[in-house]
Amino acid sequence: MTARILLPADLFGRPFRISAGVSAGAGRSRLNGGDLARPLWGIRSGEPFGHTTAEFCRALGPRLSPDSFFSHQTAAQLLGVPLPARHERARPLHVSVAVPGRPMDARDVIGHLLSITADEIVLWRDLPITGPARTWLDLAAVLNLADLVAAGDYLLYWRHPLTTIAALTDALARYPSRRGLVMARRALPLLRDRAESRRESKLRVFIVEA
């Protein structure tokens, strides 16, 4: 049995682009070996791959431009926000750049061009993402009222608050004209910091709106 050729040392322990593997001295046949994970198009990894949103984001790292950050549903998933099933899929990844940048165009990625300020972007476990308040505001464009309230309740939850009502209010005030603003304004006064589950949050909305 022929021994498998080892990867170059500088490729260990991290995802890498195929082109980087070739530059490091790995042959094409080695890079197509069955022992290498293929988390995303053009990316290989010699480490076990768990298919979580965070791991997909880290796998995309070698292809991210310095001004890119994760946003929308992807940022929400990284923050642990409870979402409807259709928005919980790890892919496609939502990747944004600030105006006037150029949105990422790649397989398994939805690129966005955002009006955003630097203080709305944070590092979350070494991944650049929109902060909790901005993430909630972006979700207002894709979630219904009950789901948006559930997301906001999670971010405000008193045992581990990730944002505040003041920060959410400020996020709305920064962008007086944007998609989802009407929904966000409806949801904001319904938010509470003591909801113990997404189901509880949604039930409260249904009762209030009945």
PDB file of C-alpha atoms in Angstrom:
ATOM      1  CA  MET A   1       0.000   0.000   0.000  1.00  0.00           C
ATOM      2  CA  THR A   2       1.439   3.387  -1.015  1.00  0.00           C
ATOM      3  CA  ALA A   3       1.840   5.856   1.840  1.00  0.00           C
ATOM      4  CA  ARG A   4      -0.187   9.025   1.451  1.00  0.00           C
ATOM      5  CA  ILE A   5       1.903  12.095   0.705  1.00  0.00           C
ATOM      6  CA  LEU A   6       1.866  14.548   3.606  1.00  0.00           C
ATOM      7  CA  LEU A   7       0.618  18.070   3.069  1.00  0.00           C
ATOM      8  CA  PRO A   8       3.170  20.884   3.304  1.00  0.00           C
ATOM      9  CA  ALA A   9       3.535  21.929   6.953  1.00  0.00           C
ATOM     10  CA  ASP A  10       2.096  25.427   6.494  1.00  0.00           C
ATOM     11  CA  LEU A  11      -1.233  23.972   5.321  1.00  0.00           C
ATOM     12  CA  PHE A  12      -1.870  22.009   8.511  1.00  0.00           C
ATOM     13  CA  GLY A  13      -4.622  23.072  10.887  1.00  0.00           C
ATOM     14  CA  ARG A  14      -6.453  25.509   8.629  1.00  0.00           C
ATOM     15  CA  PRO A  15      -8.584  25.636   5.489  1.00  0.00           C
ATOM     16  CA  PHE A  16      -6.695  26.743   2.394  1.00  0.00           C
ATOM     17  CA  ARG A  17      -7.356  27.593  -1.232  1.00  0.00           C
ATOM     18  CA  ILE A  18      -6.367  25.053  -3.844  1.00  0.00           C
ATOM     19  CA  SER A  19      -4.116  27.681  -5.399  1.00  0.00           C
ATOM     20  CA  ALA A  20      -2.358  28.117  -2.028  1.00  0.00           C
ATOM     21  CA  GLY A  21      -1.861  24.366  -1.823  1.00  0.00           C
ATOM     22  CA  VAL A  22      -0.280  24.302  -5.263  1.00  0.00           C
ATOM     23  CA  SER A  23       1.959  27.249  -4.361  1.00  0.00           C
ATOM     24  CA  ALA A  24       3.035  25.422  -1.183  1.00  0.00           C
ATOM     25  CA  GLY A  25       4.136  22.428  -3.235  1.00  0.00           C
ATOM     26  CA  ALA A  26       1.145  20.072  -3.073  1.00  0.00           C
ATOM     27  CA  GLY A  27       0.277  18.417  -6.367  1.00  0.00           C
ATOM     28  CA  ARG A  28      -3.204  18.504  -7.869  1.00  0.00           C
ATOM     29  CA  SER A  29      -3.700  14.803  -7.236  1.00  0.00           C
ATOM     30  CA  ARG A  30      -2.807  15.271  -3.558  1.00  0.00           C
ATOM     31  CA  LEU A  31      -5.260  18.159  -3.247  1.00  0.00           C
ATOM     32  CA  ASN A  32      -7.996  15.929  -4.645  1.00  0.00           C
ATOM     33  CA  GLY A  33      -7.243  13.198  -2.090  1.00  0.00           C
ATOM     34  CA  GLY A  34     -10.173  11.673  -0.290  1.00  0.00           C
ATOM     35  CA  ASP A  35      -8.716  12.504   3.123  1.00  0.00           C
ATOM     36  CA  LEU A  36      -9.105  16.241   2.545  1.00  0.00           C
ATOM     37  CA  ALA A  37     -12.372  17.969   3.419  1.00  0.00           C
ATOM     38  CA  ARG A  38     -13.962  20.122   0.706  1.00  0.00           C
ATOM     39  CA  PRO A  39     -16.155  22.507   2.704  1.00  0.00           C
ATOM     40  CA  LEU A  40     -16.582  25.037  -0.099  1.00  0.00           C
ATOM     41  CA  TRP A  41     -15.717  25.318  -3.769  1.00  0.00           C
ATOM     42  CA  GLY A  42     -11.977  25.835  -4.205  1.00  0.00           C
ATOM     43  CA  ILE A  43     -11.209  25.189  -0.521  1.00  0.00           C
ATOM     44  CA  ARG A  44      -9.514  22.192   1.085  1.00  0.00           C
ATOM     45  CA  SER A  45      -8.788  21.286   4.701  1.00  0.00           C
ATOM     46  CA  GLY A  46      -6.793  18.514   6.295  1.00  0.00           C
ATOM     47  CA  GLU A  47      -8.795  18.836   9.517  1.00  0.00           C
ATOM     48  CA  PRO A  48     -12.130  17.119  10.281  1.00  0.00           C
ATOM     49  CA  PHE A  49     -15.024  19.315   9.151  1.00  0.00           C
ATOM     50  CA  GLY A  50     -18.196  19.566  11.242  1.00  0.00           C
ATOM     51  CA  HIS A  51     -20.447  21.441   8.786  1.00  0.00           C
ATOM     52  CA  THR A  52     -21.470  24.109  11.308  1.00  0.00           C
ATOM     53  CA  THR A  53     -22.033  27.697  10.233  1.00  0.00           C
ATOM     54  CA  ALA A  54     -18.890  28.780  12.084  1.00  0.00           C
ATOM     55  CA  GLU A  55     -16.788  26.151  10.316  1.00  0.00           C
ATOM     56  CA  PHE A  56     -18.131  27.138   6.906  1.00  0.00           C
ATOM     57  CA  CYS A  57     -17.305  30.765   7.731  1.00  0.00           C
ATOM     58  CA  ARG A  58     -13.759  29.833   8.746  1.00  0.00           C
ATOM     59  CA  ALA A  59     -13.406  27.746   5.607  1.00  0.00           C
ATOM     60  CA  LEU A  60     -14.326  30.779   3.521  1.00  0.00           C
ATOM     61  CA  GLY A  61     -11.646  32.822   5.292  1.00  0.00           C
ATOM     62  CA  PRO A  62      -8.920  32.305   2.659  1.00  0.00           C
ATOM     63  CA  ARG A  63     -11.215  33.828   0.029  1.00  0.00           C
ATOM     64  CA  LEU A  64     -12.501  36.781   2.043  1.00  0.00           C
ATOM     65  CA  SER A  65     -11.304  40.271   1.231  1.00  0.00           C
ATOM     66  CA  PRO A  66     -10.047  42.312   4.205  1.00  0.00           C
ATOM     67  CA  ASP A  67     -13.170  44.504   4.115  1.00  0.00           C
ATOM     68  CA  SER A  68     -15.662  41.608   4.108  1.00  0.00           C
ATOM     69  CA  PHE A  69     -17.780  40.520   7.063  1.00  0.00           C
ATOM     70  CA  PHE A  70     -20.579  38.038   7.719  1.00  0.00           C
ATOM     71  CA  SER A  71     -24.082  39.444   7.980  1.00  0.00           C
ATOM     72  CA  HIS A  72     -27.825  38.767   7.872  1.00  0.00           C
ATOM     73  CA  GLN A  73     -28.823  35.152   8.597  1.00  0.00           C
ATOM     74  CA  THR A  74     -25.195  34.019   8.841  1.00  0.00           C
ATOM     75  CA  ALA A  75     -24.365  36.600  11.514  1.00  0.00           C
ATOM     76  CA  ALA A  76     -27.568  35.680  13.344  1.00  0.00           C
ATOM     77  CA  GLN A  77     -26.646  31.990  13.326  1.00  0.00           C
ATOM     78  CA  LEU A  78     -23.182  32.757  14.680  1.00  0.00           C
ATOM     79  CA  LEU A  79     -24.758  34.776  17.496  1.00  0.00           C
ATOM     80  CA  GLY A  80     -27.063  31.869  18.304  1.00  0.00           C
ATOM     81  CA  VAL A  81     -30.261  33.707  17.357  1.00  0.00           C
ATOM     82  CA  PRO A  82     -33.231  31.320  16.988  1.00  0.00           C
ATOM     83  CA  LEU A  83     -34.510  31.445  13.417  1.00  0.00           C
ATOM     84  CA  PRO A  84     -37.196  29.734  11.343  1.00  0.00           C
ATOM     85  CA  ALA A  85     -35.961  26.492   9.775  1.00  0.00           C
ATOM     86  CA  ARG A  86     -35.670  28.018   6.303  1.00  0.00           C
ATOM     87  CA  HIS A  87     -33.131  30.526   7.641  1.00  0.00           C
ATOM     88  CA  GLU A  88     -31.094  28.063   9.727  1.00  0.00           C
ATOM     89  CA  ARG A  89     -29.214  26.429   6.856  1.00  0.00           C
ATOM     90  CA  ALA A  90     -25.474  27.008   7.109  1.00  0.00           C
ATOM     91  CA  ARG A  91     -25.248  27.736   3.394  1.00  0.00           C
ATOM     92  CA  PRO A  92     -25.356  29.958   1.489  1.00  0.00           C
ATOM     93  CA  LEU A  93     -23.206  32.247   3.599  1.00  0.00           C
ATOM     94  CA  HIS A  94     -24.189  35.911   3.731  1.00  0.00           C
ATOM     95  CA  VAL A  95     -21.087  38.052   3.214  1.00  0.00           C
ATOM     96  CA  SER A  96     -21.154  41.841   3.055  1.00  0.00           C
ATOM     97  CA  VAL A  97     -18.919  44.778   2.279  1.00  0.00           C
ATOM     98  CA  ALA A  98     -19.540  48.420   3.053  1.00  0.00           C
ATOM     99  CA  VAL A  99     -20.432  50.935   0.355  1.00  0.00           C
ATOM    100  CA  PRO A 100     -18.698  51.562  -2.054  1.00  0.00           C
ATOM    101  CA  GLY A 101     -17.057  48.132  -2.017  1.00  0.00           C
ATOM    102  CA  ARG A 102     -17.662  45.226  -4.353  1.00  0.00           C
ATOM    103  CA  PRO A 103     -19.879  42.384  -3.034  1.00  0.00           C
ATOM    104  CA  MET A 104     -18.431  38.883  -3.053  1.00  0.00           C
ATOM    105  CA  ASP A 105     -19.543  36.762  -5.997  1.00  0.00           C
ATOM    106  CA  ALA A 106     -18.908  33.085  -5.289  1.00  0.00           C
ATOM    107  CA  ARG A 107     -20.621  29.739  -5.072  1.00  0.00           C
ATOM    108  CA  ASP A 108     -22.345  29.140  -1.703  1.00  0.00           C
ATOM    109  CA  VAL A 109     -22.234  32.881  -0.967  1.00  0.00           C
ATOM    110  CA  ILE A 110     -24.820  35.661  -1.128  1.00  0.00           C
ATOM    111  CA  GLY A 111     -22.963  38.947  -1.397  1.00  0.00           C
ATOM    112  CA  HIS A 112     -24.371  42.195   0.014  1.00  0.00           C
ATOM    113  CA  LEU A 113     -23.392  45.845  -0.305  1.00  0.00           C
ATOM    114  CA  LEU A 114     -24.337  47.685   2.899  1.00  0.00           C
ATOM    115  CA  SER A 115     -24.456  51.214   4.181  1.00  0.00           C
ATOM    116  CA  ILE A 116     -22.816  50.566   7.531  1.00  0.00           C
ATOM    117  CA  THR A 117     -20.458  52.237   9.979  1.00  0.00           C
ATOM    118  CA  ALA A 118     -17.312  50.669  11.400  1.00  0.00           C
ATOM    119  CA  ASP A 119     -18.740  50.447  14.922  1.00  0.00           C
ATOM    120  CA  GLU A 120     -21.502  48.143  13.644  1.00  0.00           C
ATOM    121  CA  ILE A 121     -18.954  45.460  12.730  1.00  0.00           C
ATOM    122  CA  VAL A 122     -17.468  43.303  15.491  1.00  0.00           C
ATOM    123  CA  LEU A 123     -15.203  40.294  15.890  1.00  0.00           C
ATOM    124  CA  TRP A 124     -17.146  37.287  17.143  1.00  0.00           C
ATOM    125  CA  ARG A 125     -14.868  34.389  18.015  1.00  0.00           C
ATOM    126  CA  ASP A 126     -12.350  35.779  15.525  1.00  0.00           C
ATOM    127  CA  LEU A 127     -14.943  36.107  12.741  1.00  0.00           C
ATOM    128  CA  PRO A 128     -15.935  39.582  11.456  1.00  0.00           C
ATOM    129  CA  ILE A 129     -19.715  39.963  11.675  1.00  0.00           C
ATOM    130  CA  THR A 130     -22.360  42.637  11.964  1.00  0.00           C
ATOM    131  CA  GLY A 131     -22.970  43.402  15.627  1.00  0.00           C
ATOM    132  CA  PRO A 132     -26.112  42.183  17.383  1.00  0.00           C
ATOM    133  CA  ALA A 133     -28.150  45.370  16.925  1.00  0.00           C
ATOM    134  CA  ARG A 134     -27.309  45.714  13.237  1.00  0.00           C
ATOM    135  CA  THR A 135     -27.903  42.000  12.664  1.00  0.00           C
ATOM    136  CA  TRP A 136     -31.389  42.316  14.160  1.00  0.00           C
ATOM    137  CA  LEU A 137     -32.124  45.300  11.930  1.00  0.00           C
ATOM    138  CA  ASP A 138     -31.039  43.360   8.836  1.00  0.00           C
ATOM    139  CA  LEU A 139     -33.239  40.424   9.866  1.00  0.00           C
ATOM    140  CA  ALA A 140     -36.240  42.760   9.790  1.00  0.00           C
ATOM    141  CA  ALA A 141     -36.127  42.559   5.999  1.00  0.00           C
ATOM    142  CA  VAL A 142     -36.630  38.767   5.929  1.00  0.00           C
ATOM    143  CA  LEU A 143     -38.510  37.753   9.109  1.00  0.00           C
ATOM    144  CA  ASN A 144     -42.163  38.121  10.012  1.00  0.00           C
ATOM    145  CA  LEU A 145     -43.174  40.022  13.135  1.00  0.00           C
ATOM    146  CA  ALA A 146     -43.274  37.074  15.536  1.00  0.00           C
ATOM    147  CA  ASP A 147     -39.917  35.698  14.387  1.00  0.00           C
ATOM    148  CA  LEU A 148     -38.307  39.141  14.547  1.00  0.00           C
ATOM    149  CA  VAL A 149     -39.557  39.620  18.106  1.00  0.00           C
ATOM    150  CA  ALA A 150     -38.225  36.182  19.052  1.00  0.00           C
ATOM    151  CA  ALA A 151     -34.836  37.135  17.607  1.00  0.00           C
ATOM    152  CA  GLY A 152     -34.832  40.417  19.512  1.00  0.00           C
ATOM    153  CA  ASP A 153     -35.886  38.761  22.767  1.00  0.00           C
ATOM    154  CA  TYR A 154     -32.949  36.373  22.459  1.00  0.00           C
ATOM    155  CA  LEU A 155     -30.493  39.218  21.941  1.00  0.00           C
ATOM    156  CA  LEU A 156     -31.894  41.056  24.976  1.00  0.00           C
ATOM    157  CA  TYR A 157     -32.263  38.023  27.273  1.00  0.00           C
ATOM    158  CA  TRP A 158     -31.311  39.172  30.751  1.00  0.00           C
ATOM    159  CA  ARG A 159     -29.050  36.231  31.596  1.00  0.00           C
ATOM    160  CA  HIS A 160     -26.736  36.838  28.620  1.00  0.00           C
ATOM    161  CA  PRO A 161     -27.699  40.106  26.894  1.00  0.00           C
ATOM    162  CA  LEU A 162     -25.967  40.702  23.579  1.00  0.00           C
ATOM    163  CA  THR A 163     -27.470  44.139  23.009  1.00  0.00           C
ATOM    164  CA  THR A 164     -29.843  46.668  24.572  1.00  0.00           C
ATOM    165  CA  ILE A 165     -33.098  48.375  23.668  1.00  0.00           C
ATOM    166  CA  ALA A 166     -31.115  51.607  23.403  1.00  0.00           C
ATOM    167  CA  ALA A 167     -28.750  50.056  20.849  1.00  0.00           C
ATOM    168  CA  LEU A 168     -31.646  48.665  18.805  1.00  0.00           C
ATOM    169  CA  THR A 169     -33.386  52.038  18.898  1.00  0.00           C
ATOM    170  CA  ASP A 170     -30.189  53.734  17.754  1.00  0.00           C
ATOM    171  CA  ALA A 171     -29.803  51.236  14.889  1.00  0.00           C
ATOM    172  CA  LEU A 172     -33.278  52.125  13.627  1.00  0.00           C
ATOM    173  CA  ALA A 173     -32.581  55.853  13.925  1.00  0.00           C
ATOM    174  CA  ARG A 174     -29.416  55.590  11.830  1.00  0.00           C
ATOM    175  CA  TYR A 175     -31.284  54.330   8.780  1.00  0.00           C
ATOM    176  CA  PRO A 176     -34.597  56.190   8.402  1.00  0.00           C
ATOM    177  CA  SER A 177     -35.203  54.685   4.976  1.00  0.00           C
ATOM    178  CA  ARG A 178     -34.363  51.036   4.412  1.00  0.00           C
ATOM    179  CA  ARG A 179     -35.999  47.701   3.684  1.00  0.00           C
ATOM    180  CA  GLY A 180     -37.536  46.142   6.791  1.00  0.00           C
ATOM    181  CA  LEU A 181     -37.728  49.386   8.754  1.00  0.00           C
ATOM    182  CA  VAL A 182     -41.524  49.261   9.143  1.00  0.00           C
ATOM    183  CA  MET A 183     -41.309  45.707  10.515  1.00  0.00           C
ATOM    184  CA  ALA A 184     -38.501  46.673  12.899  1.00  0.00           C
ATOM    185  CA  ARG A 185     -40.531  49.603  14.213  1.00  0.00           C
ATOM    186  CA  ARG A 186     -43.493  47.302  14.840  1.00  0.00           C
ATOM    187  CA  ALA A 187     -41.317  44.764  16.629  1.00  0.00           C
ATOM    188  CA  LEU A 188     -39.263  47.077  18.846  1.00  0.00           C
ATOM    189  CA  PRO A 189     -41.967  47.927  21.439  1.00  0.00           C
ATOM    190  CA  LEU A 190     -42.901  44.239  21.689  1.00  0.00           C
ATOM    191  CA  LEU A 191     -39.433  43.091  22.768  1.00  0.00           C
ATOM    192  CA  ARG A 192     -38.835  41.752  26.258  1.00  0.00           C
ATOM    193  CA  ASP A 193     -35.709  40.543  28.049  1.00  0.00           C
ATOM    194  CA  ARG A 194     -37.292  37.701  30.057  1.00  0.00           C
ATOM    195  CA  ALA A 195     -38.584  35.367  27.343  1.00  0.00           C
ATOM    196  CA  GLU A 196     -37.272  31.858  27.946  1.00  0.00           C
ATOM    197  CA  SER A 197     -37.800  30.506  24.422  1.00  0.00           C
ATOM    198  CA  ARG A 198     -38.635  31.391  20.840  1.00  0.00           C
ATOM    199  CA  ARG A 199     -42.010  29.741  21.307  1.00  0.00           C
ATOM    200  CA  GLU A 200     -42.800  31.938  24.313  1.00  0.00           C
ATOM    201  CA  SER A 201     -41.853  35.064  22.369  1.00  0.00           C
ATOM    202  CA  LYS A 202     -44.029  34.134  19.407  1.00  0.00           C
ATOM    203  CA  LEU A 203     -46.995  33.257  21.614  1.00  0.00           C
ATOM    204  CA  ARG A 204     -46.773  36.657  23.280  1.00  0.00           C
ATOM    205  CA  VAL A 205     -46.868  38.361  19.888  1.00  0.00           C
ATOM    206  CA  PHE A 206     -49.881  36.346  18.767  1.00  0.00           C
ATOM    207  CA  ILE A 207     -51.751  37.319  21.962  1.00  0.00           C
ATOM    208  CA  VAL A 208     -50.851  41.009  21.685  1.00  0.00           C
ATOM    209  CA  GLU A 209     -51.704  41.154  17.988  1.00  0.00           C
ATOM    210  CA  ALA A 210     -54.967  39.195  18.300  1.00  0.00           C
TER     211      ALA A 210
END
